[in-house]
Amino acid sequence: MRPLKTLQKLYDEESQVVITEKGSPPRALFYGEGFLQEDLPVGTRVIFPRPPLEGVPNVKAAIRWAINHPEGMDPLHALLRPGMRLTCVIDDISVPLPPMVTPDVRQSILEVVLELCADSGVDDVHLVIANALHRRMTEGEMKRMVGEKIFDAYYPDRYYNHDAEDPDGMTELERTSHNEVVAVNRRVAESDLIVYVNINFVPMNGGHKSMGTGVTNYASLRHHHNPKTIRESDSYMEPKASALYTKNSRIGTVIDNTLKVFHIETTLNNRMFGAPTDFLAKKEEDYTEADRLKFQALRFTLSKLPRAAARKVLNAIPAPYDVTGVFAGATEPTHAKTLEQSWKQYVVPVEGQSDIVIFPIPFVSPYSVNSVLNPLLVQVMGLGYFYNLNRGVPLVKKGGVLILLHPAYDEFDPVQHPSYIEFFHRLLPETRDSMKLEHKYEKEFAENPSYVHLYRKGNAYHGVHPFYMWYWGENGRQHVGKVIVAGAENNHVPALLGWDRTDTLSEAIEEARGFMGRSASISLLRIAPTVMVDVK
Amino acid sequence: MPAKAAFFDVDGTLVRTNIVHVYAYYATNRGSLRGIAGRTLGTALGLPVFGILDAVNRKAFNEFFYRYYAGLSEDRLVTIAEDMFEDVLKPALYEQTQDLIDEARRAGCRIVLVTGALDFTMRPLARHLGCDDVIANKMQFVGGKATGKVIPPIIEGANKANAIRAYCEREGLALNQCHGYSDSASDYAMLAVVGRPTAVNPDLRLRSLARAYNWPILDLK
C-alpha cells in the first residue's frame, strides 16, 4: 500500500493542478512558433491556467458606471470644465497578448470619455500613447487600437506616441524624497486633467506604474529599471514583494501630488484563444477527438511553414478576451480593486516548490508584437516574466533547474530591435554580469544617436531597452542553478546566454535530474493563457 | 571639449544630391551665355561617364571631375557656393537630417562632415547644420585661380578613414567612441574605422554589409 504522503502528492486538491500518471495524455506545449507534443515523467505536476471568468455583460455600461462611481475622486463629469486642457494617456501595444479582438477595450473607454468631453465643452483633447521607451506604434496599429472614427478625428496631430527623447517634449516635476527624477511628457504635465486608459494584463501593469513609466524618459526610468532594484524584488507581480513597485509608487505619488490623474483600469479574463484554437486552453485530459485532430493539424501546418509565415499566421489571430472589471478614480484605491480581480483570474495555489520547472515559451511577448522573439526576449520570458509569475515565492527551488522550450534561433528584427543585436553580439560575449553591463555600457547605448533616431523616427525600441530585458532576468539568474533550453536549434545562442542546450525535452529532463538528483520534483507551467502560482 | 565626434558623409547621407549636381550648378552659373550653354551640354553628355566612373572608381571620378573647375577664381567659387547651397543643397536636405545632427550633438559628439566634395562648397552647409568641422577636398589655387587639381590626398574611400583617424589623434578624440554615418559601400573604410558605424539610406552593398556587421541602418526621409 502506498504511504499517505505519496497519495497526497498524486491527488492535489486544486483542479488546475494535474499530476502526471502512467496513462496521462501527452502535453501540447508551445515551442516558439510551433508546438511540441511531449510525454512527461510520472509524478510531474502540470499547472493549468484557470478557466476564463465571466465578462461584464455590457462593457460600455461598466465603463460609464465606473467613471460615475470612482474610487477616491469625483465622478469624471464633475472634473470636466469647458475650455480645459485634457489628455488621455493610453497603454501601448505591449498589452494584452496577443492583441484583443476589436473593439479593443481602450476604444470603448475612449468612445465614452471623448463623448463626455464633447458634451462638457472640452475640445482641447490629446491622446498620447504611453509607450515610454518601447517602440512607436505604427499607424495601422494605432488605428486598430482606437477604431477608425477616433483615429480619423485625432491622428496625427492629437493622437500620437509619447517621445521620451524629444528635447522640448519633457518636463521635470519635483524630485522624490530619494532624489529620483520625475520627468513627464510636457503635454501631459501641462494638462488640467489626465485620463489614464489602462489594460491590466498581469498584476504588474497599472497603478503608479502607468504614469511613472508610461510617459517618462530614461533619466527617470533608470532609478528603478536597474539590476539593484530587480535583485531587491521578490516578485514583479505582487506590490509588497516588489522594490520596483515601491520606487514606482514614490514617483507616482509625486505625480499625483502635482497633476490631476483620473485612472480608468480594466481587467480581462483568460480567453486567449477563440473558437478554432480554444483547445489550447484545455487540459489534455479534456480534449475531444476533434481537439486532438485540430492540434495535430495546427502542429503539422506550423512545422511545415517557413518560420516567418508561421509567425504571420499566429500574429494574425487576435484574442477574444472579455472585460471582467472596470475600475476608475485615484491611483491607489482603483488599482487595489484591479489587483483583487486580477488575482481571481490568474492565481492557482500549489503545494511547495519544485526542483525542476519547465516553461514552454510561446511566440509572443510584450516586446515582440508583430515581430520576432529574439534570444534576449526568450531570456526575458523565461527568467523574467514566467519565473516571476508568483506572489513572492518562485515555483522553482533555489539552485533548481529551469527548462525552457524554444528553438532559440539567432534572429533579430533590425527595425524593431536594432540595439538588441549589438547588445547580444558585442556585449554578452564580454560579460553577462548585469552590474558590469549597467556600469560600462548602459549610458552609451541610451545616448547612441543612431538608436535615439531609430526610436524617435522609426519603430525601434530605445537603445537602452535590451539592458532592461537583461536586468529583468536578473532574479531568475541569481536564483536558479541551471537553465536548459530544450530544442535549441544551435549551440551559440544558449552558450551566449549562459544556458545548456539539449535536442529534446526528455534529454533536458535527464540532464536536470543528473544535476538535481533522480528523485527531483518536476513542475510544468502550462502557459499560455496567463497563470500565476501561489506557492504554499 | 567633447571626447567623441560624429562623422557624416554628405552626398546621399544628409542630402539627396551627389557631387554631379554641384558641378552642374557651377557649369550653369559661370561666364557668358555661350559658355553656360557649352558647359551645360558638356556636363549633360558627360553624365554617363561620371556615372560609370563613380561606380568603378571614386578616386578617378573625383580627379576627372575636378578638372572642370580649372580657371575659376577663388572668390567666384566661394560666391557661387553660397548660391549653390541655397538653390541645390538646402532643398535637397532630408527632412530628418537636422534631427540626426541634433541627436548626435545631444549625445555629446562634435559634428564633422567628411566628404569628397570641395571644402568651399560644403562650408555653407556646415554652417546651416551647425557642424564644428569639415573634412573635405581642397582645391589648389595659383594666383587666385583654380588649377583643377586637388591638394592630395584626395578625400575618398580609405583616405576618409585615414583623415578621420588623423583628426581624432589631432583633436584628442576617442576613435572607438566616435560615430560614422554614410550611405555608400565605398565608405566602408570610414565606417569601419570608427567604433559606432551607422548605414544611412544605404546602397545594396552597404545594406548587406551593415546587416552582416550588425550596424544600425537608418532610412532618412
GROMACS .gro file of C-alpha atoms in nm, chain A residues 15-18 27 46-50 281-285 346 348 524-526 531:
model
   21
   15SER     CA    1  -0.837   2.121  -1.003
   16GLN     CA    2  -0.595   2.331  -1.207
   17VAL     CA    3  -0.309   2.108  -1.098
   18VAL     CA    4  -0.272   1.767  -1.260
   27ARG     CA    5   0.103   1.755  -2.339
   46VAL     CA    6   0.127   2.025  -1.450
   47ILE     CA    7  -0.023   2.362  -1.355
   48PHE     CA    8  -0.301   2.482  -1.585
   49PRO     CA    9  -0.450   2.832  -1.616
   50ARG     CA   10  -0.787   2.895  -1.462
  281ALA     CA   11  -0.657   2.642  -2.312
  282LYS     CA   12  -0.787   2.298  -2.213
  283LYS     CA   13  -0.626   2.023  -2.012
  284GLU     CA   14  -0.521   1.745  -2.248
  285GLU     CA   15  -0.733   1.510  -2.036
  346TYR     CA   16  -0.474   3.415  -1.259
  348VAL     CA   17  -0.351   2.889  -0.879
  524LEU     CA   18   0.536   2.238  -1.574
  525LEU     CA   19   0.362   2.572  -1.600
  526ARG     CA   20   0.121   2.525  -1.887
  531VAL     CA   21  -0.139   3.162  -1.499
   0.00000   0.00000   0.00000
